[in-house]
Amino acid sequence: MKFCPKCEVELTQTGIGSVEVDECEQCKGVWFDKDELRQAKDMTDADLNWMDFDIWKHEDRFKVKPSAINCPVCKTKTQTIDYGSSTIEVDYCPSCQGIWLEEHEFKKIIDSLELELVSKSFSDYIKASIEEAKEIVSGPESFISEWKDFLTVLRMMQYRMFVENPKLLNTITAVQNTNPLK
């Protein structure tokens, strides 16, 4: 049994897509076991599947401080991590790598990633596509998962290209409409 690190009531299992997480019915905080945050993020918005909310990937963006709560799994003292310039705070267990999020923090993570997604330029997507292509061979996820990430980046790059170059979109559309082989 897992207990809420804030309220000390038993956590109940709930689903985010097909990912089983543990929620406190009192404070609405959510416990994510190792890798469940990534899986839940991918289930929530497929366009974000290639974007990582990896709390150690960009250590220069984080501020780590001791937390007042213990891990509901292994009872280790967690660490509070402030994510970049956002208002997102996660409590991370360095022992079992689980994550505790307060109510609405998961939504803030999704919103932050969606904002990052729409803020990227075409050149950012070119760089991201190169990185995702490398990850097909050497990435931490399965080949299929990395391939899907790569295809998502290419699709996002296409959208960004047309947003930044509306005349190109109009030209392509005009050519397609005049194609006699339709």
PDB file of C-alpha atoms in Angstrom, residues 4 6-7 23-30 101-104:
ATOM      1  CA  CYS A   4      -0.026  10.156   0.389  1.00  0.00           C
ATOM      2  CA  LYS A   6       1.155  15.012   2.293  1.00  0.00           C
ATOM      3  CA  CYS A   7      -2.109  13.735   3.821  1.00  0.00           C
ATOM      4  CA  GLU A  23      -3.790   9.466  -6.547  1.00  0.00           C
ATOM      5  CA  CYS A  24      -4.708  10.954  -3.194  1.00  0.00           C
ATOM      6  CA  GLU A  25      -8.468  11.418  -3.061  1.00  0.00           C
ATOM      7  CA  GLN A  26      -8.025  14.149  -0.447  1.00  0.00           C
ATOM      8  CA  CYS A  27      -5.380  16.528  -1.888  1.00  0.00           C
ATOM      9  CA  LYS A  28      -5.523  15.199  -5.502  1.00  0.00           C
ATOM     10  CA  GLY A  29      -1.747  14.766  -5.644  1.00  0.00           C
ATOM     11  CA  VAL A  30      -0.477  11.997  -7.928  1.00  0.00           C
ATOM     12  CA  LEU A 101       3.005  15.961  -8.357  1.00  0.00           C
ATOM     13  CA  GLU A 102       0.617  18.254  -6.554  1.00  0.00           C
ATOM     14  CA  GLU A 103      -2.883  18.754  -7.940  1.00  0.00           C
ATOM     15  CA  HIS A 104      -2.777  20.384 -11.417  1.00  0.00           C
TER      16      HIS A 104
END
